[in-house]
mmCIF file of N, CA and C in Angstrom:
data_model
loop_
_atom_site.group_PDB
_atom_site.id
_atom_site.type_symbol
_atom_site.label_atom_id
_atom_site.label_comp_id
_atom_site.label_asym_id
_atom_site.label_seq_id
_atom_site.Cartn_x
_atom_site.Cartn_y
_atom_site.Cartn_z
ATOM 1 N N UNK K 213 -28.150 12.819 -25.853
ATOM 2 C CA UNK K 213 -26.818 12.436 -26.260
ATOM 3 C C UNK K 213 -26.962 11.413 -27.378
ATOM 4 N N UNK K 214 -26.255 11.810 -28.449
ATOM 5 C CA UNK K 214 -26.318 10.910 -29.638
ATOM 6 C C UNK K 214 -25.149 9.920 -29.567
ATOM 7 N N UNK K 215 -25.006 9.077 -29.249
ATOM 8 C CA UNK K 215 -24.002 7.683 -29.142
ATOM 9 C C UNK K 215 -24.546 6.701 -30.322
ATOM 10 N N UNK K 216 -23.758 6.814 -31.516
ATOM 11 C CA UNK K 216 -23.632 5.629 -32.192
ATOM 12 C C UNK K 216 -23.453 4.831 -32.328
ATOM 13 N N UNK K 217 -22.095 4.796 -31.567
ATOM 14 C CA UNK K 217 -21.466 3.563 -30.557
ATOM 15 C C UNK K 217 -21.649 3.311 -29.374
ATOM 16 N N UNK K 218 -21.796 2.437 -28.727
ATOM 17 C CA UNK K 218 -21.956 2.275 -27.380
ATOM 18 C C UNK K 218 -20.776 2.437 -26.525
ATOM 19 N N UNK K 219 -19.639 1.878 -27.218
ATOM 20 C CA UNK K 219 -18.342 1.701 -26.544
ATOM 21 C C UNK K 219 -17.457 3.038 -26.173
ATOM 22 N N UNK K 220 -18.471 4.134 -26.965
ATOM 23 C CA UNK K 220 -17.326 5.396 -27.102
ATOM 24 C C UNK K 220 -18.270 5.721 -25.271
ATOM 25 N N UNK K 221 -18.975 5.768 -24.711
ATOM 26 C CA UNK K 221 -19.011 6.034 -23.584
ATOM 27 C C UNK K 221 -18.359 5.197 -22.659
ATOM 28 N N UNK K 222 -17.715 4.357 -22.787
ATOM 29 C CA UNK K 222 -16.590 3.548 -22.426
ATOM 30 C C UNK K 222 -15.590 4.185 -21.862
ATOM 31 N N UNK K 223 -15.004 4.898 -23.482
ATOM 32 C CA UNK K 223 -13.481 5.120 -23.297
ATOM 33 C C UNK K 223 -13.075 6.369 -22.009
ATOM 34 N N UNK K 224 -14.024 7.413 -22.059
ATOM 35 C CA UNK K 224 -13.519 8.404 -20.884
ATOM 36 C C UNK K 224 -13.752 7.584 -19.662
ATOM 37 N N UNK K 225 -14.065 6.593 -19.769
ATOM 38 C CA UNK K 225 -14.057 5.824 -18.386
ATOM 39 C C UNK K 225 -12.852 5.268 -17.831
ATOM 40 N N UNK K 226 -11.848 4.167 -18.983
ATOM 41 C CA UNK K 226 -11.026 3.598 -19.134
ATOM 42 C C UNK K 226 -10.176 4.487 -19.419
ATOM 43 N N UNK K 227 -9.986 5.658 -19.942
ATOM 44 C CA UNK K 227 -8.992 6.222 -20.353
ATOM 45 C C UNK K 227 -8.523 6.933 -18.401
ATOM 46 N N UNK K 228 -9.473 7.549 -17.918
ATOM 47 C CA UNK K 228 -9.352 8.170 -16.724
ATOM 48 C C UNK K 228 -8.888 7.042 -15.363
ATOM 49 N N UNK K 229 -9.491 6.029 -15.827
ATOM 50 C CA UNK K 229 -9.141 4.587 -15.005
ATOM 51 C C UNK K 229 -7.396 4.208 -15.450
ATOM 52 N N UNK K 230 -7.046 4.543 -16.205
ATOM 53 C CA UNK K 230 -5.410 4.203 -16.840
ATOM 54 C C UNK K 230 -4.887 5.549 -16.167
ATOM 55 N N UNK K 231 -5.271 6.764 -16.451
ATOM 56 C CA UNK K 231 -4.475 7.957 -15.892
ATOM 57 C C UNK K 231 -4.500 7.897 -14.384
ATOM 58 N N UNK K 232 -5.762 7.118 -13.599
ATOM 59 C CA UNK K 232 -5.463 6.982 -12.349
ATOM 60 C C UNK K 232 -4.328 6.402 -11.600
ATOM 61 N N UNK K 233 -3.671 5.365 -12.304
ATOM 62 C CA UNK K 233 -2.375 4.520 -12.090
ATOM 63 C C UNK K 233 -1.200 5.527 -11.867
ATOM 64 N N UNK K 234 -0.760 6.221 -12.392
ATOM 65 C CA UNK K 234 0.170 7.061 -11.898
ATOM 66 C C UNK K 234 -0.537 8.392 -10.492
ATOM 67 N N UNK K 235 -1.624 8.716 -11.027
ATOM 68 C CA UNK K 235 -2.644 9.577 -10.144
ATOM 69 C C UNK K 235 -1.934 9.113 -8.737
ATOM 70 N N UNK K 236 -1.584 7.764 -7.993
ATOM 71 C CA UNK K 236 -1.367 7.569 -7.096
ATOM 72 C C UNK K 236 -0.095 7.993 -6.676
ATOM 73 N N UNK K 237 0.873 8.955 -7.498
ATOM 74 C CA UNK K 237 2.141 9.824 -6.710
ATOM 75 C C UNK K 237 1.671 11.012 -6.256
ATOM 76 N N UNK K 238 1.072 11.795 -6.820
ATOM 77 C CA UNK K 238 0.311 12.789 -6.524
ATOM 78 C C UNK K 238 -0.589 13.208 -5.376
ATOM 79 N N UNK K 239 -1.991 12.054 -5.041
ATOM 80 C CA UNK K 239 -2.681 12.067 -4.584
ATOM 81 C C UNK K 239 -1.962 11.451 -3.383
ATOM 82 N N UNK K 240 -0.657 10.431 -3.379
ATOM 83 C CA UNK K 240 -0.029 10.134 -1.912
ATOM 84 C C UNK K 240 0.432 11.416 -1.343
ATOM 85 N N UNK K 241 0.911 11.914 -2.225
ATOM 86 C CA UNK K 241 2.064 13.393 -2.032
ATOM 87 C C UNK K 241 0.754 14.523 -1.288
ATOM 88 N N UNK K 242 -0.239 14.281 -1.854
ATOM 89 C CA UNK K 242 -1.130 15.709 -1.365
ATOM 90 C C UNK K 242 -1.448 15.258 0.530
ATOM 91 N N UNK K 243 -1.419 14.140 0.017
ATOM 92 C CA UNK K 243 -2.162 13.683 1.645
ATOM 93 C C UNK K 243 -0.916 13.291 2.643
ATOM 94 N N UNK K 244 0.250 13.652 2.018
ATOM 95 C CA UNK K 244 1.425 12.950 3.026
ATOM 96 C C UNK K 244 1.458 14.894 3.764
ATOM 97 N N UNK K 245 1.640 15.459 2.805
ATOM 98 C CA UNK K 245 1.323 17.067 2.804
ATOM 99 C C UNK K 245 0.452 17.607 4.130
ATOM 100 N N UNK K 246 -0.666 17.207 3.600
ATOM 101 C CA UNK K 246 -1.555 17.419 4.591
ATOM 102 C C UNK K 246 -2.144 16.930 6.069
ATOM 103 N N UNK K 247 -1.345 15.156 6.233
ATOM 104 C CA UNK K 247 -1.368 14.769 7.305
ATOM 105 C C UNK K 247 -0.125 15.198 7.923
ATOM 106 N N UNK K 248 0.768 16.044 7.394
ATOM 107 C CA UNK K 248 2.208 16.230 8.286
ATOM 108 C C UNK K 248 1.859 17.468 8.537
ATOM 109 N N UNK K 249 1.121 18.498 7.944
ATOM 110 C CA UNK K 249 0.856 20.149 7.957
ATOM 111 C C UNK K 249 -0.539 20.253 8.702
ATOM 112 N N UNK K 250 -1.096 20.687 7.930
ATOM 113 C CA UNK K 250 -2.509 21.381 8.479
ATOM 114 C C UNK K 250 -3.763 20.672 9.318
ATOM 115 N N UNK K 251 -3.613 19.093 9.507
ATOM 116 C CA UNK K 251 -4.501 18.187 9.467
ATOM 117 C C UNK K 251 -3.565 17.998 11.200
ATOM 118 N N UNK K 252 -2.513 17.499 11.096
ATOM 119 C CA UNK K 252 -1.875 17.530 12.038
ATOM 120 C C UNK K 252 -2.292 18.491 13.189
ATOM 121 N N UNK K 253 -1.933 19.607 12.777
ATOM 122 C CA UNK K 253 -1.901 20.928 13.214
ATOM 123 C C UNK K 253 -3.046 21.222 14.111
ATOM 124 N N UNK K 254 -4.339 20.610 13.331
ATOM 125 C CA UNK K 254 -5.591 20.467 14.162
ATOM 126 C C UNK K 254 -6.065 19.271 15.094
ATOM 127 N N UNK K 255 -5.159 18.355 14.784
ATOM 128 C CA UNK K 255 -5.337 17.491 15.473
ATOM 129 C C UNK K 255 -6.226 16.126 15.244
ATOM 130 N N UNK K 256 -6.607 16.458 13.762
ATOM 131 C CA UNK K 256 -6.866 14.922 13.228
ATOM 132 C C UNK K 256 -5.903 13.907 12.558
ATOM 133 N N UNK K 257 -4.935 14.188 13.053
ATOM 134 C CA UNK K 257 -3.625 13.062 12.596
ATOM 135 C C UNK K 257 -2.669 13.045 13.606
ATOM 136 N N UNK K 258 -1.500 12.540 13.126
ATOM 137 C CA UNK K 258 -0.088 12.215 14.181
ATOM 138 C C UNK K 258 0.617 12.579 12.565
ATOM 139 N N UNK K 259 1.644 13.526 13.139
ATOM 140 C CA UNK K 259 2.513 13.950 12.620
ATOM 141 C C UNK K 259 3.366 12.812 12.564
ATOM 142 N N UNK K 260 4.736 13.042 11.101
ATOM 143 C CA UNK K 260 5.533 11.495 11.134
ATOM 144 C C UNK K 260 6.648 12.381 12.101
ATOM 145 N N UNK K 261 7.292 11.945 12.979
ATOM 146 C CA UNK K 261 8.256 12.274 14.070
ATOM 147 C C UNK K 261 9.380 12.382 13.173
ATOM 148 N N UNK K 262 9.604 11.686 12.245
ATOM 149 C CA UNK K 262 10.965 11.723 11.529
ATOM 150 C C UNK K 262 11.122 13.249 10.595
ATOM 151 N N UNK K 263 9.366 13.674 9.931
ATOM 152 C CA UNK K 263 9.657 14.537 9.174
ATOM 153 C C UNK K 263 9.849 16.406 10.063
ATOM 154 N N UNK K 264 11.322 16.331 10.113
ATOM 155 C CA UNK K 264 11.682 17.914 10.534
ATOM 156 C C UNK K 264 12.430 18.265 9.554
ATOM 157 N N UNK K 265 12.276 18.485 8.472
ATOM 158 C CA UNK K 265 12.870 19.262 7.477
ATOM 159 C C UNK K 265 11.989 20.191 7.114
ATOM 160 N N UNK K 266 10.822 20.403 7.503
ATOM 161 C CA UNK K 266 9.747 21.808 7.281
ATOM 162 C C UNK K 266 8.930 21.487 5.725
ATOM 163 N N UNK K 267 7.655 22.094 5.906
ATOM 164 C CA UNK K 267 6.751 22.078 4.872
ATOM 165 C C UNK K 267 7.245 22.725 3.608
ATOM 166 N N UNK K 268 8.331 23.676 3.572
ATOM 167 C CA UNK K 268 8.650 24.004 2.126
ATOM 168 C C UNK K 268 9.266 22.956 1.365
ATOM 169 N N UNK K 269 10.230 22.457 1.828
ATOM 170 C CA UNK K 269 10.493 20.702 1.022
ATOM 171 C C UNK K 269 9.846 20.196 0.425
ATOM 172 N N UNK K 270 8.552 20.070 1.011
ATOM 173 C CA UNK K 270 7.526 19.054 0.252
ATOM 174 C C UNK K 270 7.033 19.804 -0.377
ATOM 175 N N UNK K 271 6.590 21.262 -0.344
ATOM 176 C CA UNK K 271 5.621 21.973 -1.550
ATOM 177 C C UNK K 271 6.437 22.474 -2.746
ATOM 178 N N UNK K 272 7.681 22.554 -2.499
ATOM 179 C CA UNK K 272 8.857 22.492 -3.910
ATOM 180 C C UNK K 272 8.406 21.535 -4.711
ATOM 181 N N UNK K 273 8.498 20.014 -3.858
ATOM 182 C CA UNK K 273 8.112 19.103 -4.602
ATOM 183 C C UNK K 273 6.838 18.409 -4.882
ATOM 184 N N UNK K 274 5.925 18.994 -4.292
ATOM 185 C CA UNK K 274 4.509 18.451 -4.452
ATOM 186 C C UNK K 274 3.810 19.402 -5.488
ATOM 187 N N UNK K 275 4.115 20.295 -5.474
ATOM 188 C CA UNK K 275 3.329 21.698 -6.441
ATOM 189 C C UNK K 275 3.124 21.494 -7.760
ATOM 190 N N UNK K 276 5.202 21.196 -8.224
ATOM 191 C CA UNK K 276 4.633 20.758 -9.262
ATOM 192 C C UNK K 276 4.353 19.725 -10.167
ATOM 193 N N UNK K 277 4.664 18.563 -9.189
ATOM 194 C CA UNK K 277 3.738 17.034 -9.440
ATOM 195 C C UNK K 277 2.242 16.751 -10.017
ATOM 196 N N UNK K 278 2.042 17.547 -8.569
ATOM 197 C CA UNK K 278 0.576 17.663 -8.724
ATOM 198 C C UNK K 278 0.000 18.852 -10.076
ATOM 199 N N UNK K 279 0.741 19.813 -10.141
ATOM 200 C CA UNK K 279 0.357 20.659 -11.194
ATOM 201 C C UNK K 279 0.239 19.650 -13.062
ATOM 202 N N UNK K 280 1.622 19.339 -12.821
ATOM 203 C CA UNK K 280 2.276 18.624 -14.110
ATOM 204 C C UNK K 280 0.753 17.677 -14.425
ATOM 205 N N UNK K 281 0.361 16.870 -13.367
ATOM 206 C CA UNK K 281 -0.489 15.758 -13.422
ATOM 207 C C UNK K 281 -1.784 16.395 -14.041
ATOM 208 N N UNK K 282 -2.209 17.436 -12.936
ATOM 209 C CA UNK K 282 -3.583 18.155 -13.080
ATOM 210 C C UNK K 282 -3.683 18.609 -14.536
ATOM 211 N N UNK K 283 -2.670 19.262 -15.339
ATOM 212 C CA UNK K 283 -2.819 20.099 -16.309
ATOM 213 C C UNK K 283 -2.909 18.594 -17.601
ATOM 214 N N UNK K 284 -2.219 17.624 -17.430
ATOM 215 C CA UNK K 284 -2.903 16.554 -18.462
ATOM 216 C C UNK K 284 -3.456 15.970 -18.052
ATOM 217 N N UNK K 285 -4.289 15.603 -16.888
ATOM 218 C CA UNK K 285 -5.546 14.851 -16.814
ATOM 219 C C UNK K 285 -6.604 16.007 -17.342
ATOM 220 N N UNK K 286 -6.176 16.895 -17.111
ATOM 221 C CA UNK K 286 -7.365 18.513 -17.581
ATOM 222 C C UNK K 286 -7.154 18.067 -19.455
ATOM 223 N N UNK K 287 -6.120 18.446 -19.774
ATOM 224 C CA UNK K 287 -6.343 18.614 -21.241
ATOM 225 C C UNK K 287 -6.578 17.545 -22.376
ATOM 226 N N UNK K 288 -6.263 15.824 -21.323
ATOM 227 C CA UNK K 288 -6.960 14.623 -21.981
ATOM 228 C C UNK K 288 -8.743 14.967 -21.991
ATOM 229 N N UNK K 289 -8.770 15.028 -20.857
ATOM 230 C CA UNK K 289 -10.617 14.778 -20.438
ATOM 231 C C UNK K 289 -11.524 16.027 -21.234
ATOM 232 N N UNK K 290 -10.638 17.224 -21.655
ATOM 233 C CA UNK K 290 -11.209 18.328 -22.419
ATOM 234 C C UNK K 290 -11.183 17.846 -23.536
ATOM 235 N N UNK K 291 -10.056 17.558 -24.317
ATOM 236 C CA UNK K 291 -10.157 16.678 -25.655
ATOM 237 C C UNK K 291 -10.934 15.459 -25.869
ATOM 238 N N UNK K 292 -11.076 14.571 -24.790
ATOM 239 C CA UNK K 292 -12.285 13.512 -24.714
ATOM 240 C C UNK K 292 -13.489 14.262 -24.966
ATOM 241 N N UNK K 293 -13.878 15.007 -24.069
ATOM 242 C CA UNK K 293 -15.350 15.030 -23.779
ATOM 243 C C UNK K 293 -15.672 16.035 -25.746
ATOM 244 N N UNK K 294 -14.870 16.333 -25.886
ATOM 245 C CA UNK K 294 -15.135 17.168 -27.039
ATOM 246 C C UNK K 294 -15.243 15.953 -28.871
ATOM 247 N N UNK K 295 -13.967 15.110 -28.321
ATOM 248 C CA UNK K 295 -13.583 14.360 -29.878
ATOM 249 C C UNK K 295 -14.637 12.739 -29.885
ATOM 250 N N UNK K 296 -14.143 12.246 -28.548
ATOM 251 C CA UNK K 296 -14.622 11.271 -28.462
ATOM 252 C C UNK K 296 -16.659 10.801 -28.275
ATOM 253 N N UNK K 297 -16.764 11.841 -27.321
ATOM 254 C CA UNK K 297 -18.290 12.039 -27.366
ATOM 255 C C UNK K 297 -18.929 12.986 -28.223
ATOM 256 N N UNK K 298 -20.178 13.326 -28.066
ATOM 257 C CA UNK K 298 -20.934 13.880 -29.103
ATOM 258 C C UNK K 298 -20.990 15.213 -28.079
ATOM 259 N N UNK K 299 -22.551 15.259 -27.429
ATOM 260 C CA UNK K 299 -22.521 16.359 -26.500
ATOM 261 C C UNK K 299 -22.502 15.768 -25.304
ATOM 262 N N UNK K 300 -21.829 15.354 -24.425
ATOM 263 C CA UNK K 300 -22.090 15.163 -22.854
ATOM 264 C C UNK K 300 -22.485 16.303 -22.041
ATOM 265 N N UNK K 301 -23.557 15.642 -20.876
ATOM 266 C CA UNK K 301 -23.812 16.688 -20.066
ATOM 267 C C UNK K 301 -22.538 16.807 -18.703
ATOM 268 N N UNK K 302 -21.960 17.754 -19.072
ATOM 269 C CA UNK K 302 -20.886 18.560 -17.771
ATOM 270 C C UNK K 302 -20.642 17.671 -16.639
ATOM 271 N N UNK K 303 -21.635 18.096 -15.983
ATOM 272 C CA UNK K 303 -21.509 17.292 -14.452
ATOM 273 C C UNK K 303 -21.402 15.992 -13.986
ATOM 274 N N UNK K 304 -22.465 14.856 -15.071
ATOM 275 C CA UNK K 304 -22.000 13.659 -14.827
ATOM 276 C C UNK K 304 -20.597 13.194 -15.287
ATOM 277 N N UNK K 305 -20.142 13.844 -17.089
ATOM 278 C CA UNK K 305 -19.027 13.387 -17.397
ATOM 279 C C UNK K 305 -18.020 13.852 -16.453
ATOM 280 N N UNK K 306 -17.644 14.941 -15.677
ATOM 281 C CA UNK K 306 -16.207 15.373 -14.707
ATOM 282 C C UNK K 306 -16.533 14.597 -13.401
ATOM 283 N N UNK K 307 -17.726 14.117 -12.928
ATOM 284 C CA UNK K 307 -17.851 13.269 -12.267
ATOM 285 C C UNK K 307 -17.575 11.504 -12.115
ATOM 286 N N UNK K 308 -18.013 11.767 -13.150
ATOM 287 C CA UNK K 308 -17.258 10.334 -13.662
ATOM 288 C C UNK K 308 -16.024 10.224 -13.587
ATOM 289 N N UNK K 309 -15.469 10.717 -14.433
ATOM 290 C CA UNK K 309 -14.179 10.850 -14.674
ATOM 291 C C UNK K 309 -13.385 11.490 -13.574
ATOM 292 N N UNK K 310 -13.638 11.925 -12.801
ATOM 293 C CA UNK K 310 -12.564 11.982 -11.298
ATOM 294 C C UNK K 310 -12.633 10.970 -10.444
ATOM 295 N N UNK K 311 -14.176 9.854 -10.203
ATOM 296 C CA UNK K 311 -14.106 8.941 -9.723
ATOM 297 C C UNK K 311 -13.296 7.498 -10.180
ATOM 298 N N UNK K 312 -13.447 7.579 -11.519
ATOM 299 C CA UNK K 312 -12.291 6.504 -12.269
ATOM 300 C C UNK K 312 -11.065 7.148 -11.855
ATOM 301 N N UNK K 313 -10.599 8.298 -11.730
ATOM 302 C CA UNK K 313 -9.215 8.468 -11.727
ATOM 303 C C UNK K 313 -8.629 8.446 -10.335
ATOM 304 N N UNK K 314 -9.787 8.343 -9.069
ATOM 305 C CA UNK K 314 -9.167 7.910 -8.072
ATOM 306 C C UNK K 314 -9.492 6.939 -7.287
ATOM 307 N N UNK K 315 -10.149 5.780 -8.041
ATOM 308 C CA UNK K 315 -10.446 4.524 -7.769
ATOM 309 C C UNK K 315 -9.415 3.752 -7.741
ATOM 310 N N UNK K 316 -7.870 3.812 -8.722
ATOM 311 C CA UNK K 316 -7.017 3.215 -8.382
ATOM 312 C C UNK K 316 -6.245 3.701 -6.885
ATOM 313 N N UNK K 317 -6.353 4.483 -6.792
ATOM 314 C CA UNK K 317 -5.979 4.965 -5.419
ATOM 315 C C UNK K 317 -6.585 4.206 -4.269
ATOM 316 N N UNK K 318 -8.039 4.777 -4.318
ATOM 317 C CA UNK K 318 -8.541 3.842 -2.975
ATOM 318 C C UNK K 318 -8.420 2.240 -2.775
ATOM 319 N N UNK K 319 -8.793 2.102 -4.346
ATOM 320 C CA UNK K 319 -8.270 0.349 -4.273
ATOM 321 C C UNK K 319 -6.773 0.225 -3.468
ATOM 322 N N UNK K 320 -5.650 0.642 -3.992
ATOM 323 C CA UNK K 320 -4.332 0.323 -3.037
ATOM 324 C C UNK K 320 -4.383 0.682 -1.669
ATOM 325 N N UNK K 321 -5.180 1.869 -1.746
ATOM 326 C CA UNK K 321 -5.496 2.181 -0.168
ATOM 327 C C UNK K 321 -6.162 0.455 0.863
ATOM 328 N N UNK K 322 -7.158 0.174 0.081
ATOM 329 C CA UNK K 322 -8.222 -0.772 0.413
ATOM 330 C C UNK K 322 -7.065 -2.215 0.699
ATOM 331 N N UNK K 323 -6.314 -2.276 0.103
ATOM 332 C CA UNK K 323 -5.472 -3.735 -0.057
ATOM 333 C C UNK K 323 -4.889 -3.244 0.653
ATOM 334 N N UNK K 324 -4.098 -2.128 0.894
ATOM 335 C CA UNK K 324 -2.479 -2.174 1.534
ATOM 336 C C UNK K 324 -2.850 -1.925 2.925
#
């Protein structure tokens, strides 16, 4: 990897660390999803008693949250890895970059 700059391996770090901040409607929404549905269902959770309005409610509205989100964290990190770096190797850069983007998550997880 040819880095001229040092700092440009930075930015897909920080840039994915900033997109994580909203990341946290999404990633609440997938897991509110899944501890009320399928997780439940098997018996590694407690269902919320209040929610009886049925799982299509939430996948109206979780689908395309989560879609909306997925498709520009996809087409920032494709345009990064292409403009901003030189050649990155694949696996560490999408690795990276999904762990910055849900580090703000676990952090609020971790405090709250």
């Amino acid at each position: 990897m040819k880095n001229t700059q040092p700092w440009k391996s930075f930015v897909p770090v920080a840039v994915n660390f900033l997109l994580g901040i909203p990341a946290i409607v999404p990633i609440f929404l997938v897991w509110y999803v899944l501890s009320n549905g399928p997780l439940s269902d098997l018996g590694w959770t407690n269902r919320n008693p209040n929610e009886d309005d049925g799982m299509w409610l939430w996948l109206v509205i979780v689908v395309p949250i989560v879609a909306c989100f997925g498709g520009l964290w996809a087409l920032v990190n494709i345009w990064l890895r292409r403009k901003v770096l030189d050649t990155p190797a694949p696996y560490p850069y999408w690795l990276v970059c999904v762990t910055a983007t849900l580090a703000p998550f676990f952090v609020g997880v971790g405090i709250g």
